[in-house]
Amino acid sequence: MTRFLRSLCEVAAAYDAIVLDQWGVLHDGTDPYRDAVSAVRGLHDIGAKLAVLSNSGKRAGPNADRISGMGFPPEAFATIMTSGEALWRDLAEARLPERAFLPIERKEGDAAAWADGLDVTLCSDVRDSEAILLMGLPDDSTEDTWRDVLDHVLAAKLPVYCSNPDRASPRSGGKIVLSPGALAHAHGESGGRVRFYGKPHRPVFEAVRNALGAERLLMVGDSLEHDIAGAAAAGWDSVLVTGGLYADRFASGNPDEVLDQLLDDGRFPPPTYMMEALR
């Protein structure tokens, strides 16, 4: 049965390291959550080894800068791993054959910054590309926004590399926006070729485990599909933060009943613990 926590300090000593999701746990994309900075400081002060594992299409460096810019102490994190970093490393080490990519990005320039140091070409026309780099979406995107591009990709049988498998992401004010994973899954269900980087896929969990040199790991996230199911498959315990992606659902009902319904809806494994927000 899932146990409710008021603070991670209640269980921190039972784990070699605690791995934190970014959006929905540390911040909403604009601001840190109310108690998140003090929680990270408190965990660091008691000697907890902390890491960040994020389904961000950007590399680890820009995400570290974002987090520290919000007031999180950079020295608190032993490692920061992103799905975008994992994809960058595969291209840098020539594990992928394509070299010409059409980028789909949240903001213009994101892909160019990400590709720095790689021998790749970023194309402005899908007809010149060998593959699609699906790393982000503008916040006003719908699936229809990209339908023409993905129809061409499907017909041309181009691979899609999705470096953010999240289907939706929280924003300030409780807004939920479409994320790249929604497009990638829809494309795959239509017969397209998609390769995902990030949670819930096992390799990124193993990369963090290896970087930390830890065995007993606790994943803290707000997505049952990505954080909780991914942790379970990797053999990690997990904490579901109820104030992120599912904030509206948990605000309107009994937490145990809402969790049971969410688990039934997605056939997800239950989290080990749950808490309202990072504390």
PDB file of N, CA and C in Angstrom, residues 144-203:
ATOM      1  N   ASP A 144      -2.582  19.078 -34.239  1.00  0.00           N
ATOM      2  CA  ASP A 144      -2.823  19.549 -35.603  1.00  0.00           C
ATOM      3  C   ASP A 144      -1.723  20.486 -36.092  1.00  0.00           C
ATOM      4  N   THR A 145      -1.057  21.175 -35.179  1.00  0.00           N
ATOM      5  CA  THR A 145       0.009  22.106 -35.560  1.00  0.00           C
ATOM      6  C   THR A 145       1.073  21.399 -36.391  1.00  0.00           C
ATOM      7  N   TRP A 146       1.345  20.156 -36.074  1.00  0.00           N
ATOM      8  CA  TRP A 146       2.461  19.427 -36.696  1.00  0.00           C
ATOM      9  C   TRP A 146       1.990  18.310 -37.631  1.00  0.00           C
ATOM     10  N   ARG A 147       0.712  18.286 -37.939  1.00  0.00           N
ATOM     11  CA  ARG A 147       0.173  17.171 -38.720  1.00  0.00           C
ATOM     12  C   ARG A 147       0.804  17.079 -40.116  1.00  0.00           C
ATOM     13  N   ASP A 148       0.953  18.212 -40.819  1.00  0.00           N
ATOM     14  CA  ASP A 148       1.507  18.175 -42.177  1.00  0.00           C
ATOM     15  C   ASP A 148       2.940  17.664 -42.174  1.00  0.00           C
ATOM     16  N   VAL A 149       3.731  18.136 -41.211  1.00  0.00           N
ATOM     17  CA  VAL A 149       5.128  17.696 -41.117  1.00  0.00           C
ATOM     18  C   VAL A 149       5.198  16.202 -40.860  1.00  0.00           C
ATOM     19  N   LEU A 150       4.415  15.724 -39.891  1.00  0.00           N
ATOM     20  CA  LEU A 150       4.494  14.313 -39.538  1.00  0.00           C
ATOM     21  C   LEU A 150       3.869  13.408 -40.593  1.00  0.00           C
ATOM     22  N   ASP A 151       2.921  13.926 -41.350  1.00  0.00           N
ATOM     23  CA  ASP A 151       2.398  13.149 -42.484  1.00  0.00           C
ATOM     24  C   ASP A 151       3.500  12.917 -43.515  1.00  0.00           C
ATOM     25  N   HIS A 152       4.303  13.952 -43.776  1.00  0.00           N
ATOM     26  CA  HIS A 152       5.425  13.798 -44.711  1.00  0.00           C
ATOM     27  C   HIS A 152       6.457  12.818 -44.146  1.00  0.00           C
ATOM     28  N   VAL A 153       6.740  12.946 -42.863  1.00  0.00           N
ATOM     29  CA  VAL A 153       7.707  12.054 -42.215  1.00  0.00           C
ATOM     30  C   VAL A 153       7.252  10.602 -42.315  1.00  0.00           C
ATOM     31  N   LEU A 154       5.963  10.380 -42.121  1.00  0.00           N
ATOM     32  CA  LEU A 154       5.413   9.022 -42.210  1.00  0.00           C
ATOM     33  C   LEU A 154       5.544   8.480 -43.620  1.00  0.00           C
ATOM     34  N   ALA A 155       5.205   9.300 -44.622  1.00  0.00           N
ATOM     35  CA  ALA A 155       5.282   8.854 -46.013  1.00  0.00           C
ATOM     36  C   ALA A 155       6.718   8.585 -46.429  1.00  0.00           C
ATOM     37  N   ALA A 156       7.651   9.399 -45.936  1.00  0.00           N
ATOM     38  CA  ALA A 156       9.064   9.244 -46.299  1.00  0.00           C
ATOM     39  C   ALA A 156       9.775   8.208 -45.437  1.00  0.00           C
ATOM     40  N   LYS A 157       9.076   7.681 -44.438  1.00  0.00           N
ATOM     41  CA  LYS A 157       9.616   6.666 -43.527  1.00  0.00           C
ATOM     42  C   LYS A 157      10.873   7.154 -42.797  1.00  0.00           C
ATOM     43  N   LEU A 158      10.853   8.437 -42.410  1.00  0.00           N
ATOM     44  CA  LEU A 158      11.979   8.986 -41.661  1.00  0.00           C
ATOM     45  C   LEU A 158      11.853   8.626 -40.182  1.00  0.00           C
ATOM     46  N   PRO A 159      12.954   8.356 -39.519  1.00  0.00           N
ATOM     47  CA  PRO A 159      12.879   8.091 -38.081  1.00  0.00           C
ATOM     48  C   PRO A 159      12.667   9.380 -37.295  1.00  0.00           C
ATOM     49  N   VAL A 160      11.980   9.256 -36.174  1.00  0.00           N
ATOM     50  CA  VAL A 160      11.773  10.367 -35.248  1.00  0.00           C
ATOM     51  C   VAL A 160      12.500  10.030 -33.950  1.00  0.00           C
ATOM     52  N   TYR A 161      13.413  10.918 -33.552  1.00  0.00           N
ATOM     53  CA  TYR A 161      14.089  10.764 -32.265  1.00  0.00           C
ATOM     54  C   TYR A 161      13.432  11.728 -31.281  1.00  0.00           C
ATOM     55  N   CYS A 162      12.724  11.165 -30.322  1.00  0.00           N
ATOM     56  CA  CYS A 162      11.993  11.969 -29.344  1.00  0.00           C
ATOM     57  C   CYS A 162      12.808  12.039 -28.063  1.00  0.00           C
ATOM     58  N   SER A 163      13.317  13.227 -27.750  1.00  0.00           N
ATOM     59  CA  SER A 163      14.147  13.376 -26.552  1.00  0.00           C
ATOM     60  C   SER A 163      13.375  13.979 -25.388  1.00  0.00           C
ATOM     61  N   ASN A 164      12.053  13.977 -25.496  1.00  0.00           N
ATOM     62  CA  ASN A 164      11.200  14.321 -24.355  1.00  0.00           C
ATOM     63  C   ASN A 164       9.935  13.479 -24.453  1.00  0.00           C
ATOM     64  N   PRO A 165       9.910  12.308 -23.814  1.00  0.00           N
ATOM     65  CA  PRO A 165       8.753  11.410 -23.928  1.00  0.00           C
ATOM     66  C   PRO A 165       7.513  11.843 -23.167  1.00  0.00           C
ATOM     67  N   ASP A 166       7.596  12.937 -22.385  1.00  0.00           N
ATOM     68  CA  ASP A 166       6.405  13.380 -21.652  1.00  0.00           C
ATOM     69  C   ASP A 166       5.279  13.710 -22.624  1.00  0.00           C
ATOM     70  N   ARG A 167       4.062  13.307 -22.271  1.00  0.00           N
ATOM     71  CA  ARG A 167       2.892  13.623 -23.098  1.00  0.00           C
ATOM     72  C   ARG A 167       2.310  14.991 -22.744  1.00  0.00           C
ATOM     73  N   ALA A 168       2.508  15.429 -21.513  1.00  0.00           N
ATOM     74  CA  ALA A 168       2.003  16.725 -21.053  1.00  0.00           C
ATOM     75  C   ALA A 168       2.925  17.231 -19.959  1.00  0.00           C
ATOM     76  N   SER A 169       2.959  18.555 -19.789  1.00  0.00           N
ATOM     77  CA  SER A 169       3.824  19.154 -18.777  1.00  0.00           C
ATOM     78  C   SER A 169       3.098  20.270 -18.052  1.00  0.00           C
ATOM     79  N   PRO A 170       3.356  20.413 -16.737  1.00  0.00           N
ATOM     80  CA  PRO A 170       2.740  21.510 -15.988  1.00  0.00           C
ATOM     81  C   PRO A 170       3.449  22.827 -16.256  1.00  0.00           C
ATOM     82  N   ARG A 171       2.667  23.911 -16.217  1.00  0.00           N
ATOM     83  CA  ARG A 171       3.201  25.262 -16.324  1.00  0.00           C
ATOM     84  C   ARG A 171       2.648  26.101 -15.177  1.00  0.00           C
ATOM     85  N   SER A 172       3.124  27.316 -15.052  1.00  0.00           N
ATOM     86  CA  SER A 172       2.676  28.183 -13.974  1.00  0.00           C
ATOM     87  C   SER A 172       1.174  28.420 -14.063  1.00  0.00           C
ATOM     88  N   GLY A 173       0.561  28.621 -12.908  1.00  0.00           N
ATOM     89  CA  GLY A 173      -0.870  28.840 -12.859  1.00  0.00           C
ATOM     90  C   GLY A 173      -1.696  27.589 -12.995  1.00  0.00           C
ATOM     91  N   GLY A 174      -1.047  26.431 -12.892  1.00  0.00           N
ATOM     92  CA  GLY A 174      -1.769  25.169 -13.011  1.00  0.00           C
ATOM     93  C   GLY A 174      -2.077  24.746 -14.436  1.00  0.00           C
ATOM     94  N   LYS A 175      -1.541  25.447 -15.434  1.00  0.00           N
ATOM     95  CA  LYS A 175      -1.787  25.110 -16.830  1.00  0.00           C
ATOM     96  C   LYS A 175      -1.041  23.827 -17.205  1.00  0.00           C
ATOM     97  N   ILE A 176      -1.657  22.995 -18.031  1.00  0.00           N
ATOM     98  CA  ILE A 176      -1.025  21.786 -18.563  1.00  0.00           C
ATOM     99  C   ILE A 176      -0.911  21.935 -20.078  1.00  0.00           C
ATOM    100  N   VAL A 177       0.288  21.733 -20.616  1.00  0.00           N
ATOM    101  CA  VAL A 177       0.505  21.914 -22.054  1.00  0.00           C
ATOM    102  C   VAL A 177       0.916  20.596 -22.709  1.00  0.00           C
ATOM    103  N   LEU A 178       0.682  20.522 -24.018  1.00  0.00           N
ATOM    104  CA  LEU A 178       1.070  19.355 -24.809  1.00  0.00           C
ATOM    105  C   LEU A 178       2.591  19.255 -24.861  1.00  0.00           C
ATOM    106  N   SER A 179       3.113  18.048 -24.697  1.00  0.00           N
ATOM    107  CA  SER A 179       4.552  17.813 -24.755  1.00  0.00           C
ATOM    108  C   SER A 179       4.889  16.850 -25.896  1.00  0.00           C
ATOM    109  N   PRO A 180       6.183  16.782 -26.268  1.00  0.00           N
ATOM    110  CA  PRO A 180       6.580  16.007 -27.447  1.00  0.00           C
ATOM    111  C   PRO A 180       6.153  14.548 -27.443  1.00  0.00           C
ATOM    112  N   GLY A 181       6.119  13.922 -26.264  1.00  0.00           N
ATOM    113  CA  GLY A 181       5.748  12.515 -26.211  1.00  0.00           C
ATOM    114  C   GLY A 181       4.376  12.229 -26.791  1.00  0.00           C
ATOM    115  N   ALA A 182       3.449  13.193 -26.667  1.00  0.00           N
ATOM    116  CA  ALA A 182       2.106  12.994 -27.222  1.00  0.00           C
ATOM    117  C   ALA A 182       2.179  12.864 -28.737  1.00  0.00           C
ATOM    118  N   LEU A 183       2.957  13.729 -29.382  1.00  0.00           N
ATOM    119  CA  LEU A 183       3.126  13.636 -30.840  1.00  0.00           C
ATOM    120  C   LEU A 183       3.828  12.349 -31.232  1.00  0.00           C
ATOM    121  N   ALA A 184       4.882  12.009 -30.476  1.00  0.00           N
ATOM    122  CA  ALA A 184       5.671  10.830 -30.820  1.00  0.00           C
ATOM    123  C   ALA A 184       4.848   9.551 -30.702  1.00  0.00           C
ATOM    124  N   HIS A 185       4.053   9.433 -29.648  1.00  0.00           N
ATOM    125  CA  HIS A 185       3.223   8.239 -29.485  1.00  0.00           C
ATOM    126  C   HIS A 185       2.163   8.159 -30.582  1.00  0.00           C
ATOM    127  N   ALA A 186       1.548   9.299 -30.905  1.00  0.00           N
ATOM    128  CA  ALA A 186       0.546   9.303 -31.976  1.00  0.00           C
ATOM    129  C   ALA A 186       1.173   8.913 -33.310  1.00  0.00           C
ATOM    130  N   HIS A 187       2.375   9.403 -33.551  1.00  0.00           N
ATOM    131  CA  HIS A 187       3.085   9.063 -34.788  1.00  0.00           C
ATOM    132  C   HIS A 187       3.415   7.572 -34.831  1.00  0.00           C
ATOM    133  N   GLY A 188       3.869   7.037 -33.705  1.00  0.00           N
ATOM    134  CA  GLY A 188       4.173   5.613 -33.656  1.00  0.00           C
ATOM    135  C   GLY A 188       2.945   4.748 -33.856  1.00  0.00           C
ATOM    136  N   GLU A 189       1.819   5.187 -33.287  1.00  0.00           N
ATOM    137  CA  GLU A 189       0.577   4.433 -33.446  1.00  0.00           C
ATOM    138  C   GLU A 189       0.063   4.470 -34.877  1.00  0.00           C
ATOM    139  N   SER A 190       0.514   5.459 -35.648  1.00  0.00           N
ATOM    140  CA  SER A 190       0.153   5.539 -37.071  1.00  0.00           C
ATOM    141  C   SER A 190       1.102   4.753 -37.971  1.00  0.00           C
ATOM    142  N   GLY A 191       2.079   4.109 -37.351  1.00  0.00           N
ATOM    143  CA  GLY A 191       3.028   3.305 -38.114  1.00  0.00           C
ATOM    144  C   GLY A 191       4.380   3.941 -38.288  1.00  0.00           C
ATOM    145  N   GLY A 192       4.590   5.115 -37.679  1.00  0.00           N
ATOM    146  CA  GLY A 192       5.868   5.801 -37.819  1.00  0.00           C
ATOM    147  C   GLY A 192       6.969   5.170 -36.982  1.00  0.00           C
ATOM    148  N   ARG A 193       8.199   5.487 -37.350  1.00  0.00           N
ATOM    149  CA  ARG A 193       9.381   4.983 -36.640  1.00  0.00           C
ATOM    150  C   ARG A 193       9.778   5.992 -35.570  1.00  0.00           C
ATOM    151  N   VAL A 194       9.721   5.584 -34.318  1.00  0.00           N
ATOM    152  CA  VAL A 194      10.031   6.482 -33.205  1.00  0.00           C
ATOM    153  C   VAL A 194      11.015   5.803 -32.260  1.00  0.00           C
ATOM    154  N   ARG A 195      12.015   6.564 -31.861  1.00  0.00           N
ATOM    155  CA  ARG A 195      12.934   6.088 -30.824  1.00  0.00           C
ATOM    156  C   ARG A 195      12.908   7.100 -29.683  1.00  0.00           C
ATOM    157  N   PHE A 196      12.577   6.623 -28.489  1.00  0.00           N
ATOM    158  CA  PHE A 196      12.442   7.495 -27.335  1.00  0.00           C
ATOM    159  C   PHE A 196      13.720   7.515 -26.507  1.00  0.00           C
ATOM    160  N   TYR A 197      14.044   8.702 -26.011  1.00  0.00           N
ATOM    161  CA  TYR A 197      15.107   8.871 -25.022  1.00  0.00           C
ATOM    162  C   TYR A 197      14.483   9.436 -23.754  1.00  0.00           C
ATOM    163  N   GLY A 198      14.785   8.830 -22.619  1.00  0.00           N
ATOM    164  CA  GLY A 198      14.267   9.353 -21.359  1.00  0.00           C
ATOM    165  C   GLY A 198      13.327   8.396 -20.665  1.00  0.00           C
ATOM    166  N   LYS A 199      12.729   8.890 -19.582  1.00  0.00           N
ATOM    167  CA  LYS A 199      11.794   8.090 -18.792  1.00  0.00           C
ATOM    168  C   LYS A 199      10.523   7.810 -19.585  1.00  0.00           C
ATOM    169  N   PRO A 200       9.940   6.627 -19.497  1.00  0.00           N
ATOM    170  CA  PRO A 200      10.189   5.537 -18.546  1.00  0.00           C
ATOM    171  C   PRO A 200      11.167   4.475 -19.048  1.00  0.00           C
ATOM    172  N   HIS A 201      11.933   4.781 -20.065  1.00  0.00           N
ATOM    173  CA  HIS A 201      12.763   3.764 -20.709  1.00  0.00           C
ATOM    174  C   HIS A 201      14.009   3.458 -19.864  1.00  0.00           C
ATOM    175  N   ARG A 202      14.306   2.206 -19.754  1.00  0.00           N
ATOM    176  CA  ARG A 202      15.292   1.698 -18.790  1.00  0.00           C
ATOM    177  C   ARG A 202      16.701   2.312 -18.935  1.00  0.00           C
ATOM    178  N   PRO A 203      17.238   2.525 -20.147  1.00  0.00           N
ATOM    179  CA  PRO A 203      18.630   2.986 -20.245  1.00  0.00           C
ATOM    180  C   PRO A 203      18.934   4.269 -19.477  1.00  0.00           C
TER     181      PRO A 203
END
